[in-house]
mmCIF file of C-alpha atoms and ligand atoms in Angstrom:
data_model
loop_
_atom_site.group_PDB
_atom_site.id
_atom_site.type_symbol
_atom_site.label_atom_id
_atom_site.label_comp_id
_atom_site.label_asym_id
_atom_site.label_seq_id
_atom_site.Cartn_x
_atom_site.Cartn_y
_atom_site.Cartn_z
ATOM 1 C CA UNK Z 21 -50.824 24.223 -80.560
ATOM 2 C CA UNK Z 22 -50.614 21.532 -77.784
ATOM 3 C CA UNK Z 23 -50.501 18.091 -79.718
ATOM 4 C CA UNK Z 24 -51.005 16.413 -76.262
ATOM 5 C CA UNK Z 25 -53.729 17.716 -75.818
ATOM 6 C CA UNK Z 26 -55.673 16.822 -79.193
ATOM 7 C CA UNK Z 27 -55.211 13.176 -81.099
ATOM 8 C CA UNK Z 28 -56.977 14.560 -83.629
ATOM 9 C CA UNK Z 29 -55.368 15.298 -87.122
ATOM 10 C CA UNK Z 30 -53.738 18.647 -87.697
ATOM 11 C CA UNK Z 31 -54.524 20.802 -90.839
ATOM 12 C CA UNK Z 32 -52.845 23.486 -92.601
ATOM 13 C CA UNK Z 33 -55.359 25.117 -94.863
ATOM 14 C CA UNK Z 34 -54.371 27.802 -97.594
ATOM 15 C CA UNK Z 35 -56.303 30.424 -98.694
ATOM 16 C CA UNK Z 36 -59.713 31.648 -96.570
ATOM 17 C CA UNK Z 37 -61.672 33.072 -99.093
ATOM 18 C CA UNK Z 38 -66.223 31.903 -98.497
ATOM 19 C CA UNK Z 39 -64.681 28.254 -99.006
ATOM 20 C CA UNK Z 40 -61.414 28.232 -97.454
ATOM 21 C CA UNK Z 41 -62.911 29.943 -94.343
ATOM 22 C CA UNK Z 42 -66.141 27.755 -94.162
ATOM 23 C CA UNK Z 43 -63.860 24.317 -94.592
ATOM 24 C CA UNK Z 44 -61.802 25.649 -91.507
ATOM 25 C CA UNK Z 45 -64.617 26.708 -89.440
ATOM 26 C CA UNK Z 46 -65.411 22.993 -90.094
ATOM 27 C CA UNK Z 47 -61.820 21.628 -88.756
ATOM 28 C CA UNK Z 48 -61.834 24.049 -85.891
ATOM 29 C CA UNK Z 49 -65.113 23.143 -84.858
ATOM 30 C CA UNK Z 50 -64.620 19.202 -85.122
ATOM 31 C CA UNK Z 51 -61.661 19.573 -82.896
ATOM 32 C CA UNK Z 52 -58.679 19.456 -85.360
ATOM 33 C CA UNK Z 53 -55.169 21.387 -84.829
ATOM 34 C CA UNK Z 54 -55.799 23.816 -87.299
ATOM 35 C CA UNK Z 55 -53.140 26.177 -89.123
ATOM 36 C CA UNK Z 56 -54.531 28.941 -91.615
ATOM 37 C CA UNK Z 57 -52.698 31.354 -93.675
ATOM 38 C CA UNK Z 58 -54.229 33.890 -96.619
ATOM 39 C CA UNK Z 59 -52.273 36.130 -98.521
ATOM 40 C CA UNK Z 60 -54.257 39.062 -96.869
ATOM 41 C CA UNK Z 61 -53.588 38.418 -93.099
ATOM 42 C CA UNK Z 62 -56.867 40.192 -91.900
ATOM 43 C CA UNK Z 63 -58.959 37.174 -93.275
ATOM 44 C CA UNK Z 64 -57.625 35.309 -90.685
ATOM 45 C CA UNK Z 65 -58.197 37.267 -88.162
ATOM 46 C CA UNK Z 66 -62.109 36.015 -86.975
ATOM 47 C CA UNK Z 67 -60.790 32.055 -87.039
ATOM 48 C CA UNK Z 68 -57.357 33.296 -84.994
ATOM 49 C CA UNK Z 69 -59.931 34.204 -82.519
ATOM 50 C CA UNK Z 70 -61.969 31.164 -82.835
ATOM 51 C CA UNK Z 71 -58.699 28.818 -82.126
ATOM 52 C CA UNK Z 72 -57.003 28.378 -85.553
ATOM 53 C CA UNK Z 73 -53.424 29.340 -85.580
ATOM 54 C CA UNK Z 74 -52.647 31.986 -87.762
ATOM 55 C CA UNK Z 75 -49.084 31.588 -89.785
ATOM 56 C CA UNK Z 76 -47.238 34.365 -90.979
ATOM 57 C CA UNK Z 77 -46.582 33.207 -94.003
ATOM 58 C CA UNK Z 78 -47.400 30.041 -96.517
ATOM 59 C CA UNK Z 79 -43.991 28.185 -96.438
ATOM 60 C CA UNK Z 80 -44.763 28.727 -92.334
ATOM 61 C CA UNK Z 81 -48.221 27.047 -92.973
ATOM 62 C CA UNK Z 82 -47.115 24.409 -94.365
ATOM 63 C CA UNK Z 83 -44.053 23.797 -92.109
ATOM 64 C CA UNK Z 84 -46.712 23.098 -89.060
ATOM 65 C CA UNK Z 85 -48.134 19.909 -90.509
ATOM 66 C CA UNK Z 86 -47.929 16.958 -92.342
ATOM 67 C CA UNK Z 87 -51.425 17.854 -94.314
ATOM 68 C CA UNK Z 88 -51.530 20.679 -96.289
ATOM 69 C CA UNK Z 89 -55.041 21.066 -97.729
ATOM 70 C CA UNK Z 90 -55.309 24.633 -100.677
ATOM 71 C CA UNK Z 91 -58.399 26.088 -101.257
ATOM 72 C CA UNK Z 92 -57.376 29.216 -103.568
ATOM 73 C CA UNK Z 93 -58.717 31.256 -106.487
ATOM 74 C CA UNK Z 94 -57.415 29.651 -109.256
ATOM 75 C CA UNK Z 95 -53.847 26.876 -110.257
ATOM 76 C CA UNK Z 96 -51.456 29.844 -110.568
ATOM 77 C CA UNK Z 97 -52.249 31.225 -107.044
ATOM 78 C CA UNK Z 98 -51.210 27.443 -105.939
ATOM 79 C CA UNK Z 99 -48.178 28.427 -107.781
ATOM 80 C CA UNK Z 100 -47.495 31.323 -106.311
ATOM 81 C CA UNK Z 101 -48.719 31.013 -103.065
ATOM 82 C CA UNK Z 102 -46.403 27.734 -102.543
ATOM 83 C CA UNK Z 103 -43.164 29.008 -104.390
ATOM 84 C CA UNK Z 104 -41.216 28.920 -101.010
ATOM 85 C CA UNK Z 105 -42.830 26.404 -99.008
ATOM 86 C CA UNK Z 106 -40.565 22.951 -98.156
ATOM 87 C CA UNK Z 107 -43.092 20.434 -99.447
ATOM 88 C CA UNK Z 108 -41.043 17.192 -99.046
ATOM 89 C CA UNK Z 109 -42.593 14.725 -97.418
ATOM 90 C CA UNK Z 110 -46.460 16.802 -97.365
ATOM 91 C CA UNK Z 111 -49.758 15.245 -98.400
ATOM 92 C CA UNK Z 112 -50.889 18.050 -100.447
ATOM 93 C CA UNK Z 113 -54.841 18.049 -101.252
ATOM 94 C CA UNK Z 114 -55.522 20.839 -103.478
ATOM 95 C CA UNK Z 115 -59.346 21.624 -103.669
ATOM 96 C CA UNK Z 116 -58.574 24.674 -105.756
ATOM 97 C CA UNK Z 117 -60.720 24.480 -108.988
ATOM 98 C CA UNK Z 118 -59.154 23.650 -112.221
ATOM 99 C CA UNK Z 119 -59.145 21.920 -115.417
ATOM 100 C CA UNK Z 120 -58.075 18.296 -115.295
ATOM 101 C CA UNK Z 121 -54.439 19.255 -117.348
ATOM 102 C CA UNK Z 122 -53.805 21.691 -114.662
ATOM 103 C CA UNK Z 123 -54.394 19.024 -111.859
ATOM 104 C CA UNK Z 124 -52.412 16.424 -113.599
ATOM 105 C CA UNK Z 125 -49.230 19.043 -113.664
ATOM 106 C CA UNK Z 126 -49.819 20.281 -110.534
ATOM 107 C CA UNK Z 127 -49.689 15.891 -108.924
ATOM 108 C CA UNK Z 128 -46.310 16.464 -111.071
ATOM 109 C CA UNK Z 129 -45.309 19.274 -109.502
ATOM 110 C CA UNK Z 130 -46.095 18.652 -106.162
ATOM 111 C CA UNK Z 131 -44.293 15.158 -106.047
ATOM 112 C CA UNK Z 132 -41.042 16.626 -107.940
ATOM 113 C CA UNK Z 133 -40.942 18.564 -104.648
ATOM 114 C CA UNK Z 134 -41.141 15.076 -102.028
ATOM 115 C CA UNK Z 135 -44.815 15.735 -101.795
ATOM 116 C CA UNK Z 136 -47.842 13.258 -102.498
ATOM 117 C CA UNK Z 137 -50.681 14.878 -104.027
ATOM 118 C CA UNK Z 138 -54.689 14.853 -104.174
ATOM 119 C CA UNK Z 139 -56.776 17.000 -106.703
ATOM 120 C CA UNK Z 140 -60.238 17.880 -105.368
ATOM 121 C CA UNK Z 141 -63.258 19.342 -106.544
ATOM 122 C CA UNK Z 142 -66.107 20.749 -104.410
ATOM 123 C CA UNK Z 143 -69.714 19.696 -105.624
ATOM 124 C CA UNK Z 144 -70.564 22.520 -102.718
ATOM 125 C CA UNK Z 145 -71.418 25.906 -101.635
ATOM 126 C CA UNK Z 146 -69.756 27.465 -98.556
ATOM 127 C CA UNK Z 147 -73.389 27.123 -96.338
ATOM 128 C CA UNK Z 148 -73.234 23.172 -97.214
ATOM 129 C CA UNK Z 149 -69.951 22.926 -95.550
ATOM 130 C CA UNK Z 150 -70.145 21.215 -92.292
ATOM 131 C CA UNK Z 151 -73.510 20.125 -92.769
ATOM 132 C CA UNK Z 152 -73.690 16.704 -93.640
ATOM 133 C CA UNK Z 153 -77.401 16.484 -94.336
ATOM 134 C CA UNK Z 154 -76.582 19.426 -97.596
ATOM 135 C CA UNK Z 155 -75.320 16.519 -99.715
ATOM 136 C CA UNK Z 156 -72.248 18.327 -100.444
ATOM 137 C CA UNK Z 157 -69.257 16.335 -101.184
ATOM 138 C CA UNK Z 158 -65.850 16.401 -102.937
ATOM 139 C CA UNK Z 159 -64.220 13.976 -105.625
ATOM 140 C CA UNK Z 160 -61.060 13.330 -104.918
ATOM 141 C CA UNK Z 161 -58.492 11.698 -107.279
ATOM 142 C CA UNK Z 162 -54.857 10.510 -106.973
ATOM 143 C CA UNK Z 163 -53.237 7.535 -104.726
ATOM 144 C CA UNK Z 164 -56.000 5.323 -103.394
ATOM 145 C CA UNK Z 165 -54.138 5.111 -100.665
ATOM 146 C CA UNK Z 166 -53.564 8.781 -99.677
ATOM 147 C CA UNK Z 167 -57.385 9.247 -99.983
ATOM 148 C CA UNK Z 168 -57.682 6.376 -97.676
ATOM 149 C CA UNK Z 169 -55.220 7.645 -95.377
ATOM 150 C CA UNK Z 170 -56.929 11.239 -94.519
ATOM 151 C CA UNK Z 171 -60.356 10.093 -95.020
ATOM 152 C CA UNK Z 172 -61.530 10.389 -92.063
ATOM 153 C CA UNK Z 173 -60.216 14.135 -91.886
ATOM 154 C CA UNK Z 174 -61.458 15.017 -95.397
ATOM 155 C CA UNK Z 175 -64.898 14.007 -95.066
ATOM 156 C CA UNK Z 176 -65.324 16.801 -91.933
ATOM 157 C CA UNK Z 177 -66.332 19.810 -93.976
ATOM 158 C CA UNK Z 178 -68.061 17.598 -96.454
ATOM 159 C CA UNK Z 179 -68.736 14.278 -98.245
ATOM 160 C CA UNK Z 180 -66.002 12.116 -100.051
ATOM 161 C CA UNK Z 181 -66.311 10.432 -103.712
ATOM 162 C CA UNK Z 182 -63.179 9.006 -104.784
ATOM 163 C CA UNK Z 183 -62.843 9.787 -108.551
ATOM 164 C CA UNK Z 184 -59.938 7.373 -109.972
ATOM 165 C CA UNK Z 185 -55.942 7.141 -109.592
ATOM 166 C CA UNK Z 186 -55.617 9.664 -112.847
ATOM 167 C CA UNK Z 187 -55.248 12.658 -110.765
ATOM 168 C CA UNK Z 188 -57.339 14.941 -112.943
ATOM 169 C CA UNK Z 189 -60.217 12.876 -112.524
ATOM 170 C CA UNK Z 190 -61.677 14.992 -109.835
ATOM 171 C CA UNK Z 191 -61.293 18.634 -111.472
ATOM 172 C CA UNK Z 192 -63.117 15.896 -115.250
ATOM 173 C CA UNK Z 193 -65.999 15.245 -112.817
ATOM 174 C CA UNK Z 194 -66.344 18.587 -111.009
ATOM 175 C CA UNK Z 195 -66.597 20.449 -114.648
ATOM 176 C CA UNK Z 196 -68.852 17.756 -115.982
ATOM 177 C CA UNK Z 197 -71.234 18.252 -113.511
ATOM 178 C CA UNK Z 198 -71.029 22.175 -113.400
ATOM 179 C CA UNK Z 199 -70.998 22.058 -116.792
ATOM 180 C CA UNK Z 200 -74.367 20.103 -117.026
ATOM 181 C CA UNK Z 201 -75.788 22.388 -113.928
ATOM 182 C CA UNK Z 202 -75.035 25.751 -116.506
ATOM 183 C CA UNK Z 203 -77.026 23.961 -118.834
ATOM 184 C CA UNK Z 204 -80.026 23.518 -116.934
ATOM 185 C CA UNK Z 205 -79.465 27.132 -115.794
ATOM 186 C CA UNK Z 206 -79.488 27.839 -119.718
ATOM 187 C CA UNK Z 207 -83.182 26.132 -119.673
ATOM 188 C CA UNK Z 208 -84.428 27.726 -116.858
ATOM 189 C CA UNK Z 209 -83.590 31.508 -117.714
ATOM 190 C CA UNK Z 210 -85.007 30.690 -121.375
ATOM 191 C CA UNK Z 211 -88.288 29.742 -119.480
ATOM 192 C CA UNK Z 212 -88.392 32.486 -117.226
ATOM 193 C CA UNK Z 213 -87.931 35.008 -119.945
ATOM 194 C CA UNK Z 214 -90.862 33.122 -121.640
ATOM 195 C CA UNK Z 215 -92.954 33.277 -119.024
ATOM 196 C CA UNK Z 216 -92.405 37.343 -117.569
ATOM 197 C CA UNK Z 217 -94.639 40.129 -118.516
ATOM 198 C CA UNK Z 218 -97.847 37.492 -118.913
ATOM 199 C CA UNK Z 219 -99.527 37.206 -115.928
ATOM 200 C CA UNK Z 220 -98.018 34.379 -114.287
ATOM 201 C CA UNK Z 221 -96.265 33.448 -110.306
ATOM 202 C CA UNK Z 222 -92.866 33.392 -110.734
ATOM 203 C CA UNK Z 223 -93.252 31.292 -107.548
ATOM 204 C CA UNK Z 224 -95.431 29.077 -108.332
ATOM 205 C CA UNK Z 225 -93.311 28.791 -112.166
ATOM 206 C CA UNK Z 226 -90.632 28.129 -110.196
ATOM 207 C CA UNK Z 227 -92.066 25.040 -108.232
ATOM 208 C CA UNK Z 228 -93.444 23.620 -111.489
ATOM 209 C CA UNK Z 229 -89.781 23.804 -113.446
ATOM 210 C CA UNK Z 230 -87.966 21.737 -110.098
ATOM 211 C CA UNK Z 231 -90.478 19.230 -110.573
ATOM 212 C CA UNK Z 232 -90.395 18.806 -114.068
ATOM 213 C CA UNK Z 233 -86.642 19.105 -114.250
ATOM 214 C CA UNK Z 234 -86.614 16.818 -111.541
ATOM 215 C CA UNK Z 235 -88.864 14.119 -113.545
ATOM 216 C CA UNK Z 236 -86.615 14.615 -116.486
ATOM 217 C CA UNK Z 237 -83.113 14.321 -114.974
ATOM 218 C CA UNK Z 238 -83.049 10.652 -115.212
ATOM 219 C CA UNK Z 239 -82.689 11.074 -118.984
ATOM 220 C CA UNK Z 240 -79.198 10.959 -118.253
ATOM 221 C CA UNK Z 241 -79.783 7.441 -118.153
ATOM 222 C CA UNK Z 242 -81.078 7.238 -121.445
ATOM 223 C CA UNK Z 243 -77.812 8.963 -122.825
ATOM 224 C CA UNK Z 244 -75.157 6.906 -121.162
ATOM 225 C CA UNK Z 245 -76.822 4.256 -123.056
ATOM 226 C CA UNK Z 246 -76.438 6.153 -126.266
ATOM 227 C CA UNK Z 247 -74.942 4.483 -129.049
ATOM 228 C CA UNK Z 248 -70.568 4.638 -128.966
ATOM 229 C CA UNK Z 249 -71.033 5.210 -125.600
ATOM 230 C CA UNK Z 250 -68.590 2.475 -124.473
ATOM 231 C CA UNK Z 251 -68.092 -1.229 -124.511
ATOM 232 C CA UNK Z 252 -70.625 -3.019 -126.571
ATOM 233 C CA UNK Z 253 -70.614 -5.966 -124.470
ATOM 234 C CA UNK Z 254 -71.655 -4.244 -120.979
ATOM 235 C CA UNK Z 255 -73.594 -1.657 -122.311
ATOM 236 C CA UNK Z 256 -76.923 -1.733 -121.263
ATOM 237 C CA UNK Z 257 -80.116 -2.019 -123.326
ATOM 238 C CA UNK Z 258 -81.054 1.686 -124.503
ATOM 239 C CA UNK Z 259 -84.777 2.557 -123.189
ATOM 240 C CA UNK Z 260 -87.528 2.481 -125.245
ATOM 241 C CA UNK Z 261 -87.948 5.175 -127.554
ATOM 242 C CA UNK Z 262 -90.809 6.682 -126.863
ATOM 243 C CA UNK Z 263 -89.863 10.386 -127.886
ATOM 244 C CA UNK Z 264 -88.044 9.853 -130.832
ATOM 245 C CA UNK Z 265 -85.475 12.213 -132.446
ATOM 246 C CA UNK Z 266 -87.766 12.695 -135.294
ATOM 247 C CA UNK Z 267 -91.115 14.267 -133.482
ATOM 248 C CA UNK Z 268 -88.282 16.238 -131.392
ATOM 249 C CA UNK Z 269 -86.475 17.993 -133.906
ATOM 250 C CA UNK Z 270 -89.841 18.396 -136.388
ATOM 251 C CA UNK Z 271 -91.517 19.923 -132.842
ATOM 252 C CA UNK Z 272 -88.512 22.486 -132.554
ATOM 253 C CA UNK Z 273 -89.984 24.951 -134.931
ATOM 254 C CA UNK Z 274 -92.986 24.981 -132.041
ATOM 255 C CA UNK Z 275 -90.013 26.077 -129.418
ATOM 256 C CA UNK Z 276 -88.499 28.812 -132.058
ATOM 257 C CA UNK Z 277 -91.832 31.173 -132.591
ATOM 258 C CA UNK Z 278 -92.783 30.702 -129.180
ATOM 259 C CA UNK Z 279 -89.809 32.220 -128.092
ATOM 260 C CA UNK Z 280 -90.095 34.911 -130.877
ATOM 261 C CA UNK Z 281 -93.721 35.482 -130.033
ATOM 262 C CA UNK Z 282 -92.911 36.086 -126.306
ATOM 263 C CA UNK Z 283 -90.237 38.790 -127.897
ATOM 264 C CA UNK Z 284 -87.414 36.111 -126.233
ATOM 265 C CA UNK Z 285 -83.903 35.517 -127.567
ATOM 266 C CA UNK Z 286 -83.672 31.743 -128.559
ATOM 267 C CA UNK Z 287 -79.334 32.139 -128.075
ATOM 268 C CA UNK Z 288 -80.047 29.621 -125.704
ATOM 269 C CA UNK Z 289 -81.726 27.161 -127.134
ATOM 270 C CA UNK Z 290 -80.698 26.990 -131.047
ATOM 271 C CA UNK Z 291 -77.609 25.304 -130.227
ATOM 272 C CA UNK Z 292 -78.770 22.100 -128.866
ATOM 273 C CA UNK Z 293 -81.431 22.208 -131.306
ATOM 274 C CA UNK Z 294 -78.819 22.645 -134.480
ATOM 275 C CA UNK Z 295 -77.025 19.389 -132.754
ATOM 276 C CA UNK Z 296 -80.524 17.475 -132.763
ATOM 277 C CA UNK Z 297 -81.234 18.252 -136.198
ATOM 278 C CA UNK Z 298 -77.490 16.701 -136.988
ATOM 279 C CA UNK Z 299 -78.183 13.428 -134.826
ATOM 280 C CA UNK Z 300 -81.272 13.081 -136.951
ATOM 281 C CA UNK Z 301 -79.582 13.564 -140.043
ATOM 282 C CA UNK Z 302 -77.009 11.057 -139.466
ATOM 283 C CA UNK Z 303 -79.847 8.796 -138.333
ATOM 284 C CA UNK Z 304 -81.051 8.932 -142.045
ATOM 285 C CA UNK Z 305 -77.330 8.946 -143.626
ATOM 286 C CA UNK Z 306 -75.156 6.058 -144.431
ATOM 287 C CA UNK Z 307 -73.206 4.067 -141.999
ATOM 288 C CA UNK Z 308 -73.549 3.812 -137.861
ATOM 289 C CA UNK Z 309 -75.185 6.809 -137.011
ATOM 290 C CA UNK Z 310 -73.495 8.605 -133.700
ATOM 291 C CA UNK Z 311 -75.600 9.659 -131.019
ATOM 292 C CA UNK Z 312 -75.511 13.833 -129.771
ATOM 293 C CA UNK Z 313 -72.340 12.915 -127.308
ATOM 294 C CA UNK Z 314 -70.000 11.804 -130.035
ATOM 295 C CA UNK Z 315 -71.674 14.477 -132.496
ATOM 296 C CA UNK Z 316 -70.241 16.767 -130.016
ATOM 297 C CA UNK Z 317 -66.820 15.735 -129.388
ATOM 298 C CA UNK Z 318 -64.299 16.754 -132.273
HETATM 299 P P1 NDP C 10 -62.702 33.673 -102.938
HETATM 300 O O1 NDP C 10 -62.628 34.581 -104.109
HETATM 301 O O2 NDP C 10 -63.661 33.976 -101.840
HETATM 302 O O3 NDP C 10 -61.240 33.540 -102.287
HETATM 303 C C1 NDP C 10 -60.104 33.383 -103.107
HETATM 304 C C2 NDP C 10 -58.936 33.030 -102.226
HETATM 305 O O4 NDP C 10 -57.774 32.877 -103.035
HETATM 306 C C3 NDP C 10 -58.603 34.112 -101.194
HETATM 307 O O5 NDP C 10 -58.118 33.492 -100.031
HETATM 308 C C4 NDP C 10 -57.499 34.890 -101.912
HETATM 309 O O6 NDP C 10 -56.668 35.588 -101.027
HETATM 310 C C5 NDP C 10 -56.749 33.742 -102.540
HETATM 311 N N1 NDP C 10 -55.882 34.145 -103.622
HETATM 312 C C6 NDP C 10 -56.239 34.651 -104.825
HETATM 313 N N2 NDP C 10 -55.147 34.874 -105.588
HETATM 314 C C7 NDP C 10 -54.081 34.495 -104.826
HETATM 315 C C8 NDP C 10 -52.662 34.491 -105.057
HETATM 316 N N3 NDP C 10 -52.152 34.900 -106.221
HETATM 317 N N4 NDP C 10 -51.869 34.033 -104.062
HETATM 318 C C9 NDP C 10 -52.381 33.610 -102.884
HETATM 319 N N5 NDP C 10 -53.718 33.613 -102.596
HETATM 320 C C10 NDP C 10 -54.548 34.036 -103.583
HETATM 321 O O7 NDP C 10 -62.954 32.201 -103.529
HETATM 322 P P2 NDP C 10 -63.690 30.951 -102.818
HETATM 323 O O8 NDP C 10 -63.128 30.781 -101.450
HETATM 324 O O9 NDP C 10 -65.136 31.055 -103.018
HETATM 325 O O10 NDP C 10 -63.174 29.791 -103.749
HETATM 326 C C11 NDP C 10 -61.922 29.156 -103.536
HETATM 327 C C12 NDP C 10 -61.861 27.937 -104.440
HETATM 328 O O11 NDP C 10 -62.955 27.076 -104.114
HETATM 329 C C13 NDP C 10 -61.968 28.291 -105.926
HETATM 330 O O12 NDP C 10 -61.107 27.479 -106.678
HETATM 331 C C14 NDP C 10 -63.427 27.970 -106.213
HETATM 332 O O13 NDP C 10 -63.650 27.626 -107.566
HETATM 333 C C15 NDP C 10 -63.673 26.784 -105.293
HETATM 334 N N6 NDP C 10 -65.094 26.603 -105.026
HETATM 335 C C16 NDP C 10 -65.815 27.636 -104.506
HETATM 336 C C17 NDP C 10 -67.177 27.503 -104.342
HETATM 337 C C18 NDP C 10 -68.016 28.622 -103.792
HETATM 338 O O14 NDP C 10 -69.241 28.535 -103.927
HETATM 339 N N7 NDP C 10 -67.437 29.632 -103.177
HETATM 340 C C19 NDP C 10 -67.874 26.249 -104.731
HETATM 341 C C20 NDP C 10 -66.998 25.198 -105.195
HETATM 342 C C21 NDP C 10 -65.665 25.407 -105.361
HETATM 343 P P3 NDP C 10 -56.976 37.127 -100.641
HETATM 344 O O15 NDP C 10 -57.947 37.081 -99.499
HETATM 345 O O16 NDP C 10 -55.639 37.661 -100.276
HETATM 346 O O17 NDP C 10 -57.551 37.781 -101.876
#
């Protein structure tokens, strides 16, 4: 590396697995000092030749810079894969995916060892990386500060949303939206199964369920507005109902023989309709009835 050469930011990067290699590809090709490492050397063989520096080893990776950025399988390769590495005085960003506890003890880690600490989750696929106009992005959470500090470094490979100062805010917002994404992928295999073996496009089905899902996502709207879910005072107005619980739940019988009709498993759909029928039960029962989010939460 030849500092004087480059004002641009150096990176360390851990871990070149689709992601790891595609968010260094990124670095490289936006002019950054970049430093690699991955447990199996050979994956860093094609960025070596591309310009990245290839450590021999992960306390070595991190020993070249002052940003450290992980991108690993899962928290306990993090563990492992730093359990010699000199982190004092590091800004650590860890995009490896985990659950919000992990990232919260894993900030604790990190700055019992001198280091400061950012949790990340990527709302991305590798092919989005480095392509601004994919809309990927990552939520960040931790210090304010440290995300303002390498800002202009993290938002190479992809878009920044800062998440909050709890630092297992971004791995809470990563899961919440994956989570609702395997839920629409719960929908649209149901409908697909409904659909094969009668003469119909899958094509052309498929075009017809993004625009309808599309017309329906801003329901989620309608739900943050749900009753309990917040402050009273700053909540805002639900929207009208003009599908109420009540035609829903007495239509879901409609939904069931279809499905058994077609010969169609309805594992994926019973669930959410069991927690309908309980929102419109407590609808009828005494007290403030709770809307399907706090039905859900135990
Ligand atoms: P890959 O399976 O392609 O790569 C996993 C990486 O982790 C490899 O570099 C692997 O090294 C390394 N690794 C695994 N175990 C250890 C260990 N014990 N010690 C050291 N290194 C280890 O995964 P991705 O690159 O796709 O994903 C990386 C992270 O990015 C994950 O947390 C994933 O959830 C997240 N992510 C991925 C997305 C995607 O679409 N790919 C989308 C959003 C987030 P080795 O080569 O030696 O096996």
């Amino acid at each position: 590396m030849t500092p004087h050469t480059n004002d641009k930011t150096p990176v360390t990067l851990l871990g070149l697995g689709a992601m790891g290699t595609a968010l260094a590809r990124a670095w490289l090709a936006a002019g950054h000092p970049t430093t690699v490492w991955n447990r199996t050397p050979a994956r860093a063989d094609a960025l070596a030749a591309a310009g990245a520096r290839a450590a021999g080893s992960a306390a070595a990776a991190v020993a070249a810079g002052p940003l450290v950025v992980l991108c690993l399988l899962d928290d306990a390769s993090v563990g492992e894969a730093l359990a010699d590495a000199d982190l004092a005085g590091k800004d650590v960003v860890n995009l490896t995916t985990c659950t919000p506890a992990q990232a919260r003890a894993r900030a604790a880690w990190a700055r019992e060892r001198g280091a400061r600490y950012l949790d990340g989750g990527i709302m991305a696929v590798p092919p989005m990386i480095g392509v601004p106009e994919s809309g990927g992005y990552v939520f960040y959470s931790g210090p304010r500060e440290l995300f303002d500090r390498h800002r202009e470094v993290l938002a190479v490979p992809a878009g920044t949303t800062y998440a909050g100062a709890d630092p297992g805010f971004a791995a809470l917002h990563d899961v919440a939206l994956l989570s609702a994404m395997y839920g629409m992928f719960a929908g649209v295999t149901h409908a697909f199964a409904l659909v094969r073996g009668e003469d119909v496009d899958p094509a052309a089905f498929a075009g017809l369920l993004v625009d309808w899902l599309t017309a329906m996502a801003p329901a989620a709207h309608g739900i943050a507005a749900e009753p309990g879910a917040g402050d009273e005072g700053s909540r805002e107005e639900p929207p009208e109902d003009v599908s109420s619980l009540a035609m829903q739940v007495a239509g879901t019988p409609t939904f069931l023989d279809t499905a058994r009709h077609q010969g169609v498993s309805p594992e994926l759909l019973t669930p959410y309709f069991e927690l309908m029928r309980r929102a419109l039960a407590e609808h009828s029962g005494p007290g403030e009835p709770r809307g399907m989010v706090d039905l859900l939460r135990r």
